[in-house]
Short mmCIF file of N, CA and C in Angstrom, two decimals:
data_model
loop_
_atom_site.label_atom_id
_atom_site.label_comp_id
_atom_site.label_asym_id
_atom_site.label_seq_id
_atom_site.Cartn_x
_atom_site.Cartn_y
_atom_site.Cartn_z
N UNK A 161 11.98 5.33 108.62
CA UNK A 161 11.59 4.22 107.76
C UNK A 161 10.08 4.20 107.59
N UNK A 162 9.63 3.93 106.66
CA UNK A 162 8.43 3.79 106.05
C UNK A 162 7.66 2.06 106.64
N UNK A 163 6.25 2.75 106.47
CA UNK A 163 5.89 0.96 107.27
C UNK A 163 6.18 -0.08 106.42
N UNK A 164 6.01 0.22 105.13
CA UNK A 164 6.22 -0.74 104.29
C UNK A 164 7.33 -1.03 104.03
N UNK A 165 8.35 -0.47 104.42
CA UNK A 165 9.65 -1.29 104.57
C UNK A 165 10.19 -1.90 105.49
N UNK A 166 9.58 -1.83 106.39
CA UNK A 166 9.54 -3.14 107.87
C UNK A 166 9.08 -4.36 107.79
N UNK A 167 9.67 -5.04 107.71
CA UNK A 167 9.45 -6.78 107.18
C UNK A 167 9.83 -7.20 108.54
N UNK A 168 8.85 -8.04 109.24
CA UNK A 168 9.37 -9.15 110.36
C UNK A 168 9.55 -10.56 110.05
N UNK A 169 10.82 -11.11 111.04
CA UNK A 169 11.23 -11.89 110.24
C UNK A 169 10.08 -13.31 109.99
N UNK A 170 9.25 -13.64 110.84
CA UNK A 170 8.38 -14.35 110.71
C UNK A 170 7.25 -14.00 109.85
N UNK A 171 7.24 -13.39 109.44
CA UNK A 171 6.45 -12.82 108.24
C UNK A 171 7.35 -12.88 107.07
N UNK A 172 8.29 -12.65 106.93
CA UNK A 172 9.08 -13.05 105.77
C UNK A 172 9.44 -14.63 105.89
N UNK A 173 9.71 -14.88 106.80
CA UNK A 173 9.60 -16.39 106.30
C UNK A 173 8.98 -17.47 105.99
N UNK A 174 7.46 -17.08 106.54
CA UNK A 174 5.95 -17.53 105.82
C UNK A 174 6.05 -16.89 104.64
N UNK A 175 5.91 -16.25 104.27
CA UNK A 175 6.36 -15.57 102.92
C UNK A 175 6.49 -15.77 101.60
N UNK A 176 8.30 -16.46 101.91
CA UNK A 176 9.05 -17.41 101.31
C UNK A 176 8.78 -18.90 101.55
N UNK A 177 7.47 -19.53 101.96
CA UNK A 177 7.39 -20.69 102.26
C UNK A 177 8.29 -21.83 102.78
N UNK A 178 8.95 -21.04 104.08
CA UNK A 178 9.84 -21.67 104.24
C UNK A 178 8.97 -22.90 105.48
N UNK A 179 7.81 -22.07 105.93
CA UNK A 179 6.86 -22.24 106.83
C UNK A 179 5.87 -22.34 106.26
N UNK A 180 4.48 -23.35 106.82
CA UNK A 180 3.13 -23.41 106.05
C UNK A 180 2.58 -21.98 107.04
N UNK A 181 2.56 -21.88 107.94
CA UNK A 181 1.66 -20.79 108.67
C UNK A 181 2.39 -19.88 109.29
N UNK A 182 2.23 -18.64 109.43
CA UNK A 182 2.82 -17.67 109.80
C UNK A 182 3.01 -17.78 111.69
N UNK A 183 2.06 -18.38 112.56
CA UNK A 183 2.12 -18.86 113.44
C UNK A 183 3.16 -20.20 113.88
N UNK A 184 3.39 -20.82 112.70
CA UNK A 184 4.73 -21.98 113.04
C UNK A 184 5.74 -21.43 112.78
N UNK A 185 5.96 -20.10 111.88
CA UNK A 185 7.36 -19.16 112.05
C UNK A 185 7.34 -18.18 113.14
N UNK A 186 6.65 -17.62 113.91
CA UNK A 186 6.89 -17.24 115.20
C UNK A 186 7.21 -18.43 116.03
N UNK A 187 6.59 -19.25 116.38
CA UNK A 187 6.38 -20.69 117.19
C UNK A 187 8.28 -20.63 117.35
N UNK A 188 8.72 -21.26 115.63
CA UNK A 188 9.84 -21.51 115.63
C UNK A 188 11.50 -20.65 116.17
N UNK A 189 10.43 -19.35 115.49
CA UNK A 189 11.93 -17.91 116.58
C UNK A 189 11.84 -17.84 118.18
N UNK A 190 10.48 -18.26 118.56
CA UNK A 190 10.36 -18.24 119.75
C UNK A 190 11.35 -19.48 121.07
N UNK A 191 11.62 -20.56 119.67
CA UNK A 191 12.12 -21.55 120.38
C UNK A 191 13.33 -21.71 120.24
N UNK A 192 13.72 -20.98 119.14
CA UNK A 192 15.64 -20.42 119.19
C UNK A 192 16.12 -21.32 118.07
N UNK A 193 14.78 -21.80 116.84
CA UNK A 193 15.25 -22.15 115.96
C UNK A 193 16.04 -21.25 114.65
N UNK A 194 15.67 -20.01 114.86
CA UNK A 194 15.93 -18.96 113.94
C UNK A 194 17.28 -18.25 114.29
N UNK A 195 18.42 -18.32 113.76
CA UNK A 195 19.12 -17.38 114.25
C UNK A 195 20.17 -16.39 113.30
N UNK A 196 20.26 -15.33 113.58
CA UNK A 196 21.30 -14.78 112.90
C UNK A 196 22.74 -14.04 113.53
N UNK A 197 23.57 -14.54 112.67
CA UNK A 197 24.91 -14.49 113.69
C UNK A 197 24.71 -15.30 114.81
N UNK A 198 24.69 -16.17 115.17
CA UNK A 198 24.24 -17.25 115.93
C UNK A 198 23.70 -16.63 117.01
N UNK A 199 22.91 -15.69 116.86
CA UNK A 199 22.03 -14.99 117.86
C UNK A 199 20.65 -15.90 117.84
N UNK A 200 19.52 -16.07 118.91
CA UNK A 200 18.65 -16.61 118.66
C UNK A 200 17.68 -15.00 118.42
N UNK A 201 16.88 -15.31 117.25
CA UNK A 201 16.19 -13.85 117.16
C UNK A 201 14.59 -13.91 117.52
N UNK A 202 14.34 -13.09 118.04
CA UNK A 202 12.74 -12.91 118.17
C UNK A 202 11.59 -12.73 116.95
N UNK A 203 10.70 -13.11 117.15
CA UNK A 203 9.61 -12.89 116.05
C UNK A 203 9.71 -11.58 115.42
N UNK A 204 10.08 -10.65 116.09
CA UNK A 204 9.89 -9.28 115.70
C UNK A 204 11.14 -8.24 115.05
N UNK A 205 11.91 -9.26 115.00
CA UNK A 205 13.21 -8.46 114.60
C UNK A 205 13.05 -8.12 112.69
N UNK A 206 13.71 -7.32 112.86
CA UNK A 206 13.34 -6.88 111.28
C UNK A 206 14.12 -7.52 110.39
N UNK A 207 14.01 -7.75 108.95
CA UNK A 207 14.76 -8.05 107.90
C UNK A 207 14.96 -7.30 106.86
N UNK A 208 16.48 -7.43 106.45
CA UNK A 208 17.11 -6.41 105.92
C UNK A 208 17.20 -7.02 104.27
N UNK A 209 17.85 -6.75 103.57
CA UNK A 209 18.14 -7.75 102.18
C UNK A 209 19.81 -7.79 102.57
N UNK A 210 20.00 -8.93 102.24
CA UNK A 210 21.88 -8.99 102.84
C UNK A 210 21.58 -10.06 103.98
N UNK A 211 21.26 -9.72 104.63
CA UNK A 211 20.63 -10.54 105.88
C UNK A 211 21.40 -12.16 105.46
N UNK A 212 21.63 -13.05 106.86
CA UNK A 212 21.88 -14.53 106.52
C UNK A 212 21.47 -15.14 107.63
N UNK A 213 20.48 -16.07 107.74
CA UNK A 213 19.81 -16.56 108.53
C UNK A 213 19.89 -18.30 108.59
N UNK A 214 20.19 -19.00 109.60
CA UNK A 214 20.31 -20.05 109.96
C UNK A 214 18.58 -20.46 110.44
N UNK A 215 18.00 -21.59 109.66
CA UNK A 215 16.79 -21.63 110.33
C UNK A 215 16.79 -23.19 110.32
N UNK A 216 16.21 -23.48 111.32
CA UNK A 216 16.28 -25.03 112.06
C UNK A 216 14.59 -25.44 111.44
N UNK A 217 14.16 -26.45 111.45
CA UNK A 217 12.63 -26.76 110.89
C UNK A 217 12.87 -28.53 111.45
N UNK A 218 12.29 -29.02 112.26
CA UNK A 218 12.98 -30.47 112.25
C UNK A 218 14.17 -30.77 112.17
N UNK A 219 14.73 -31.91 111.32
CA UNK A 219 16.06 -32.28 111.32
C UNK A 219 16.97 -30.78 110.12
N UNK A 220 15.64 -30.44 109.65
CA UNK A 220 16.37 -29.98 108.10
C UNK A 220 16.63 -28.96 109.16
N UNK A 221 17.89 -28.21 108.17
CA UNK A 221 18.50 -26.85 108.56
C UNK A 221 18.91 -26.21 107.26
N UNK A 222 18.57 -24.83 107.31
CA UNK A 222 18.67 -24.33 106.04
C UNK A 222 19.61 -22.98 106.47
N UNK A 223 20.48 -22.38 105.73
CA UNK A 223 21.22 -21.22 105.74
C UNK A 223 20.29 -20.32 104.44
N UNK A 224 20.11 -18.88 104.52
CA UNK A 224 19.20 -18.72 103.38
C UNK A 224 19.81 -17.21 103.58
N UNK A 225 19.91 -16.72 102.87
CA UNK A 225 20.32 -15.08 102.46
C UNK A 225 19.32 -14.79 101.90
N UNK A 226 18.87 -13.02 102.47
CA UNK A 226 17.74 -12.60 101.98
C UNK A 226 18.14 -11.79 100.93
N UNK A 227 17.58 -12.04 99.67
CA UNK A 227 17.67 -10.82 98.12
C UNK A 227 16.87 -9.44 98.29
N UNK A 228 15.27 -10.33 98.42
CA UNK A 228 14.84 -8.84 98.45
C UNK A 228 13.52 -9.22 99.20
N UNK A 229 12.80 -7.98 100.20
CA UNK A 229 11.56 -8.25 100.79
C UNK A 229 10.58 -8.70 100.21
N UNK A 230 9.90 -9.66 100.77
CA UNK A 230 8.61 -9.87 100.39
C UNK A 230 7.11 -9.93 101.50
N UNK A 231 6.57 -9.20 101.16
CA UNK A 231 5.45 -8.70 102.34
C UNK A 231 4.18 -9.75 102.33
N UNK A 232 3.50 -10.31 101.15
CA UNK A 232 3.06 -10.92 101.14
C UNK A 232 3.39 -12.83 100.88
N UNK A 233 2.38 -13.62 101.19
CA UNK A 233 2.74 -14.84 100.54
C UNK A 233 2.24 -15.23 99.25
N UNK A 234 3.52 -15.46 97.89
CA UNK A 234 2.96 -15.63 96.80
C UNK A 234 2.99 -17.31 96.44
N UNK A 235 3.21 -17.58 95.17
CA UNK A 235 3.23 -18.86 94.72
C UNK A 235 4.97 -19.15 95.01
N UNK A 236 5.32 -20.74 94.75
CA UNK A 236 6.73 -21.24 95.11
C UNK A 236 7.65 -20.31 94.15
N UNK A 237 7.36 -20.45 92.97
CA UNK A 237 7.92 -20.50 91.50
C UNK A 237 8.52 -18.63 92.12
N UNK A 238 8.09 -17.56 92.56
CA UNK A 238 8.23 -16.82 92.70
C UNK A 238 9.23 -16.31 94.47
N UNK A 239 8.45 -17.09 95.20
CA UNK A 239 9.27 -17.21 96.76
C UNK A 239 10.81 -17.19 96.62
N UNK A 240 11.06 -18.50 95.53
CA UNK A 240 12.49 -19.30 95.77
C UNK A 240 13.69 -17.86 94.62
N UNK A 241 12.52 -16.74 94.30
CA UNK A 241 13.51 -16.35 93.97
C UNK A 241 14.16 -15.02 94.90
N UNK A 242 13.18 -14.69 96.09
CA UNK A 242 13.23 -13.74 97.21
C UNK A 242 14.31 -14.11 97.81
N UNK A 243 15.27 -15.15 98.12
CA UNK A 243 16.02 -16.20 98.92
C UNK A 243 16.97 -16.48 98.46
N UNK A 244 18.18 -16.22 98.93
CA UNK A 244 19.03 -17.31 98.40
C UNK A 244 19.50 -18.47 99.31
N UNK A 245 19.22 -19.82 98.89
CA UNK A 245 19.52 -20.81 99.88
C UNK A 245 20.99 -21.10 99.69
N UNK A 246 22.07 -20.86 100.85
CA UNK A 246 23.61 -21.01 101.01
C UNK A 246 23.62 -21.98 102.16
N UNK A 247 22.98 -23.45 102.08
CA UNK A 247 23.06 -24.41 102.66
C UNK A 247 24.60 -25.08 102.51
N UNK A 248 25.44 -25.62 103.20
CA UNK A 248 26.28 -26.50 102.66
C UNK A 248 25.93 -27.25 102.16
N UNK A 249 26.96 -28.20 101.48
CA UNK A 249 26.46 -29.34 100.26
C UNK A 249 26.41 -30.20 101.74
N UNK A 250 27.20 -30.56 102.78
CA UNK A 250 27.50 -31.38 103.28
C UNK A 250 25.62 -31.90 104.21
N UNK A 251 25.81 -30.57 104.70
CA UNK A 251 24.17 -30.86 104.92
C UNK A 251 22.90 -31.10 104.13
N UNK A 252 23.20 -30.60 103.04
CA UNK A 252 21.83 -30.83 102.44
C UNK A 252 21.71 -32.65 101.84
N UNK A 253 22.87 -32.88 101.81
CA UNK A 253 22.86 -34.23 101.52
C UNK A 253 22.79 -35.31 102.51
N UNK A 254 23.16 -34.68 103.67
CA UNK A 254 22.79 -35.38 105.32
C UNK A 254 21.51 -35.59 105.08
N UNK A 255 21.08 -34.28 105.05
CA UNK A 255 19.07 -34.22 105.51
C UNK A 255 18.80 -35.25 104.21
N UNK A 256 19.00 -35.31 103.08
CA UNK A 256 18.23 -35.79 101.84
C UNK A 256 18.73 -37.24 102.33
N UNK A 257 19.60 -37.81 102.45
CA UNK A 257 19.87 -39.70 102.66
C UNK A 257 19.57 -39.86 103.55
N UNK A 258 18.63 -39.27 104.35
CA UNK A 258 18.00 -40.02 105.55
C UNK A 258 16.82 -40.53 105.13
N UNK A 259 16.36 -39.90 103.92
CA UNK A 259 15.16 -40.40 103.23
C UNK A 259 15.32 -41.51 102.43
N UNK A 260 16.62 -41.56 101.84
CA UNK A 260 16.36 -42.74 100.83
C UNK A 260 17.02 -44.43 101.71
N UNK A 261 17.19 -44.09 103.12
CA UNK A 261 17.60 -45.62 103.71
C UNK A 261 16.00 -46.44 103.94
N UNK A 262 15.76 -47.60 103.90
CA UNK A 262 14.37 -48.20 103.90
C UNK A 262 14.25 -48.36 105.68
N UNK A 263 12.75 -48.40 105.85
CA UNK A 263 12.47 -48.52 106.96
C UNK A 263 11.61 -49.56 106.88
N UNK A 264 12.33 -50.80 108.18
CA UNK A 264 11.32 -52.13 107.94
C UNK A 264 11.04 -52.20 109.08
N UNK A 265 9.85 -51.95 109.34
CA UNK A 265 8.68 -51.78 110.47
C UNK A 265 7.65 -52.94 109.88
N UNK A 266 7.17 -53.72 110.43
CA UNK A 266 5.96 -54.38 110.50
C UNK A 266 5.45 -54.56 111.64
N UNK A 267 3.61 -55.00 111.43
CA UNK A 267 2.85 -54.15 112.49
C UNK A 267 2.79 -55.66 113.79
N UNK A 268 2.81 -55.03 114.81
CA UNK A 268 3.28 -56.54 115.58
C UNK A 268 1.75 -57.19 115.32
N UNK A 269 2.12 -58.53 115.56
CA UNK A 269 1.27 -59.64 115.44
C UNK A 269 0.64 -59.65 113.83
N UNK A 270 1.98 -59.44 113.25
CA UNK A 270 1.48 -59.84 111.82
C UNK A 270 1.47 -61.48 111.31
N UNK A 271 2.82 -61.77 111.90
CA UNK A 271 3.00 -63.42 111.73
C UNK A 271 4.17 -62.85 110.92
N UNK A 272 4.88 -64.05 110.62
CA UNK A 272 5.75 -64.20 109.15
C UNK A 272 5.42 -63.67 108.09
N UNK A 273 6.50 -63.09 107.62
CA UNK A 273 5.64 -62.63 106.29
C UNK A 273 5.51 -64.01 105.21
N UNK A 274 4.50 -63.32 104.17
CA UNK A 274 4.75 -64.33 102.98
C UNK A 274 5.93 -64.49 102.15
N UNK A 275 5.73 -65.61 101.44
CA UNK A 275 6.51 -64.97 100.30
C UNK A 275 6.81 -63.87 99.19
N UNK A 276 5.48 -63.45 99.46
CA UNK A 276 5.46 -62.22 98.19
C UNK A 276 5.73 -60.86 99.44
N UNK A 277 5.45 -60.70 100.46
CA UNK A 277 5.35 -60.16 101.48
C UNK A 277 7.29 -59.78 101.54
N UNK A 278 8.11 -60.90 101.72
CA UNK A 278 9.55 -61.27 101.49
C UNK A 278 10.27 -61.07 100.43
N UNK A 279 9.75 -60.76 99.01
CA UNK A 279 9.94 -60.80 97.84
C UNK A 279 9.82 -58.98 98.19
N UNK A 280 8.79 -58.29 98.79
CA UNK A 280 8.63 -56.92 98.79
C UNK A 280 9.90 -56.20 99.53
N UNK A 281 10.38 -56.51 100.78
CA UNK A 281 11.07 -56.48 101.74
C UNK A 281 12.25 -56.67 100.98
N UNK A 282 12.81 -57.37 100.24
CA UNK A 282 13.72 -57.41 99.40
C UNK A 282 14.06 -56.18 98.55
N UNK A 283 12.90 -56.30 97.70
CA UNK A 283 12.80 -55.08 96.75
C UNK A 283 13.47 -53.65 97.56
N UNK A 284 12.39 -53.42 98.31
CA UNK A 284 12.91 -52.53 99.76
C UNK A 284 14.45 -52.54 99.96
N UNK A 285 14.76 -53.17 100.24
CA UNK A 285 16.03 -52.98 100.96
C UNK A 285 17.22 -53.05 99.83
N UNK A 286 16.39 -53.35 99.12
CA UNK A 286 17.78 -53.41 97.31
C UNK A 286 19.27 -54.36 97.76
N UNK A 287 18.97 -55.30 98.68
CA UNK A 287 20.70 -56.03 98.59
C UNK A 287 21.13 -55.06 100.18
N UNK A 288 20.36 -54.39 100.99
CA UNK A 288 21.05 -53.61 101.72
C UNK A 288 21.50 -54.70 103.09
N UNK A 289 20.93 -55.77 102.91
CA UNK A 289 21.45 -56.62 104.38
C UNK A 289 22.31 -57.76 103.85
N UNK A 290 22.30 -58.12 102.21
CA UNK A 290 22.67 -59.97 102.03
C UNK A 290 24.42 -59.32 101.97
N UNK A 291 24.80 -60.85 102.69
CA UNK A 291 26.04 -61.03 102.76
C UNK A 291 27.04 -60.89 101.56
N UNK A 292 28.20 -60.92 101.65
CA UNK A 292 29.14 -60.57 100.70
C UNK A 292 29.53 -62.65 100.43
N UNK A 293 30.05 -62.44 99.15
CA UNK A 293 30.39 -63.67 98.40
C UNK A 293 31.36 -64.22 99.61
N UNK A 294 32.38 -63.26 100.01
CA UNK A 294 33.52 -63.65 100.95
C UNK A 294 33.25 -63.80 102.21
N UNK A 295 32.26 -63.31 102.91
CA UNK A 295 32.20 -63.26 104.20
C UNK A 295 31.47 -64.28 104.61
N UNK A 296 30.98 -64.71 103.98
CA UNK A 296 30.47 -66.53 104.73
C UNK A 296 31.94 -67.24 105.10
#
């Protein structure tokens, strides 16, 4: 094999921006977020095209099949087409509605809110706490 056809997988996956730094995609194989065939793989294992890789990042989890090598890191518009993402629907819609539930945190020792403060909190939560017509 030729050098230039040796792709590691942490280098291909900075790459494909699946990662901001090529150091948080080693970081991540190192910690057994990366795996293929539910193997945990090392920074250094090579990538093939065919390839199907399970990669953990936080909550998100992505399944991604590799098309074709890419050695350097280019722009998105070009990455997303190195990749094919074979996520289930079931997950990708897990990870995405965790974003759209509201989070009502206020900072302690604020007091009561106002009214307009209450009027916001509303907005927020779109109807997500008021009671049903029947259940009083």
């Amino acid at each position: 094999m030729a050098e230039q056809e040796k792709l590691r997988i942490d280098k291909y996956l900075w790459a494909i921006r699946l990662f901001k730094t090529r150091s948080l995609a080693t970081e991540a194989c190192k910690a057994g977020r990366v795996k293929f065939n539910g193997n945990n793989l090392k920074a250094s294992a090579i990538v093939k095209p065919g390839d199907v890789y399970q990669v953990s990042k936080g909550i998100e989890k992505k399944v991604i099949e590799v098309v074709e090598l890419l050695y350097n890191r280019v722009e998105a518009k070009i990455a997303v087409t190195k990749y094919k993402d074979i996520t289930p629907l079931e997950e990708t819609h897990g990870y995405k509605s965790m974003f759209h539930s509201p989070v009502l945190i206020r900072d302690r020792g604020a007091g009561r809110p106002t009214k307009k403060d209450r009027r916001e909190i509303d907005d927020l939560t779109g109807g997500l706490f008021e009671e049903e017509e029947g259940e009083k």
